Amino acid sequence: MMLLDLSRHTVRRNVAPYVGSFVALFLGVTLIGLTVEMITAVAEATSRLEPGDAKTRLQLDDLASMFGVMSGFSGFIAIFVVASTFSFVVSSRRRELGLLRLIGSTPRQVRRMILGESLIVAAAASLAGCAFAHLITPMTLWLAHERGLTPMKLDPPTFWPTLAIAFPIGAVVALVGVRSAARRASRIPPVDAMREAAVERRRMGFWRFVVGLVCLAGSLTMLVTMGAVTGELSLVLGIFAPEMLVISAVCFGPWLFPALARLIAWPLVRRGDVTIRLARDNVAASAKRTASLAAPTLAISAIGGSLLLTLGIAADWDHAINQEYLKAPVVVQGDERTGEALASSPAVKVADAGAATSITLIDREGERELEDAQTINVPDAVAARGLTAHKGSLSELHGRTIAMSTSYAFDSGYHLGSTMRVAFGSGKPIDLKVVAIVESAPSLYGDLLLPPGLVKAKPDRWFVVPQSGVADPVSTINAELRGTSGHAESADAWLAATDADLRRNNTFALWVLLGPSGFYAALAIANTLLMGSLQRHREFVATRLIGATERQVRKVVLWESALVTATSLTMGAIISATVAVLVGRSLGSGLESMPVDVPWLGLGAIGATCLVIATVAAVAPTSFMLRRVHPSQAAE
């Protein structure tokens, strides 16, 4: 209790350094709390649905999963940001902590005092973040419904679930983030109380080295697995591998970032500008500060760039596999009357109907899970959509049987010959035998394929193979569909529209998953750099004392900011490119060709935004301080 009371007094006395930590944690808890509120609202809406409303239930389940992934990204970014800000607070108080050690404080007492300070700041920031998240939830839910993100208008939940979940998460994030800083504070020697300048040591802590090594080994294992497997598993690994690589890079940051900064600055130093040389030396000498400044930028650039590239490659793979498998030159959209017109048309040889439905999977524990499925006629699907069995035989798909895609079989654990217990609507459960595993082609057919007659489903799309000799099949079929709601288009036009729609959905998903985290990371970059600049008041004054002009000091800060940002963006680019190459090679294996469209505009926007924010956040406070100081203050 005495140490906690001391922590409370030291926080009150050091309000200015802790403002940045409060802001960082407040924003992080707000983001996490908002996702908790959204997930709770979706869960409450799902519980009120009618049992037969399967489509809405499936949409809400997918939405809850998306919000869960978003909360994971938010928590991951928050740990890096909070760790960076608390690291700055500790480094700015070296002389104060050295005095505590000089008067007899033990390393354990110093460490517990820092942890107590973080708990006090975390409690205030987490409570404020939870309250603010609850206040903005109604507006967020309204906006989500207006943008078509939710299938129905969701009601805001009560405040208590958010407080029970987001508040302790904020405290845990603060403790995880400050743990390294607290250990470093406990090792500050008493002699630091009499030092005017602190020289950072490059020695890395044991646990930091172990964590970095474990994450590096884990990420390399994921990368090797991505290069060895084929199919959609590489997409999942492509999401988690960058996070492991980022953790490893930050752990080894005091060694890695200064060395990379020297390499980037080498061609610039040859110009002879003393400000570039001084900036390079400052970045290299202040290894821990450089690593703390680079961490938020590295996290958002590596994760955002990897996700942007991975989603783009997934769309390229879908388009390539559609082009390779689709045999029908005409695609028709319509209703039941459209199917009747196609069945009686003399210009149609094969009309392969795609009828979507929903089934409920029941596991051994009785848990139910809603899944999309599709009924198919095997000969028509083989002729029109190139349906191919990877394992088993499609000729056995009749009666109480089911086929599934290779990706679904891998994710679910089912295999050829397995029995799935399912229910259709409110009917009684039945057992279906898995008789075939087919190649994955998400836009052409679903992951679960049922024989006709097992469940009633109305088709709304037909893949049409015309009779030989029909000169213009699209115009001919459209003429025969007059009086119905059906519309025929060429396979090329359908492929282009499907590809454009998938990329729009991917862009929307990217904004949902990374938009809030990216906005938070941008504020965090500015907050971290602002704290770093404000702590260098004496350094700037001393630089002016030895003859440097204000313009030269600003240029040094500008070059430092550019070097740190370029270093973190370079590491982010290396991580993103590595993941993208392995994902592309995995998905493209087995395909004749898979052209990759690199989203240069999105990647450039991430880099330019980070660079602009870092430059403004570093130079603006420097200019503010230089206008209000005089070199004579260096001796004060």
XYZ file of C-alpha atoms in Angstrom, residues 376-383 385-399 401-405 416 434-439 445 449-452:
40
model
C -25.895 -29.334 -57.880
C -26.534 -31.695 -60.747
C -23.185 -33.418 -61.161
C -23.125 -33.948 -64.976
C -24.225 -30.346 -65.606
C -21.712 -28.933 -63.096
C -18.873 -30.946 -64.630
C -19.766 -29.750 -68.142
C -18.267 -25.307 -64.195
C -15.442 -27.813 -64.516
C -16.320 -29.456 -61.199
C -13.537 -31.934 -60.395
C -13.155 -34.430 -57.572
C -9.865 -34.144 -55.682
C -10.688 -37.286 -53.718
C -13.586 -39.715 -54.018
C -16.114 -39.841 -56.851
C -18.795 -37.327 -57.824
C -20.851 -40.149 -59.326
C -21.705 -41.199 -55.757
C -23.263 -37.816 -54.935
C -26.885 -38.936 -54.644
C -29.239 -39.741 -51.810
C -24.488 -37.806 -49.328
C -22.467 -34.602 -49.463
C -19.327 -33.260 -51.152
C -17.071 -30.519 -49.828
C -14.175 -28.370 -50.986
C -13.557 -38.777 -47.326
C -18.847 -37.380 -47.469
C -18.350 -39.055 -50.872
C -16.148 -36.498 -52.630
C -13.624 -33.737 -51.903
C -13.630 -31.201 -54.762
C -11.202 -28.475 -55.773
C -19.740 -23.296 -56.275
C -22.408 -29.489 -52.243
C -25.659 -31.451 -51.976
C -27.355 -33.736 -54.508
C -30.673 -32.547 -56.025
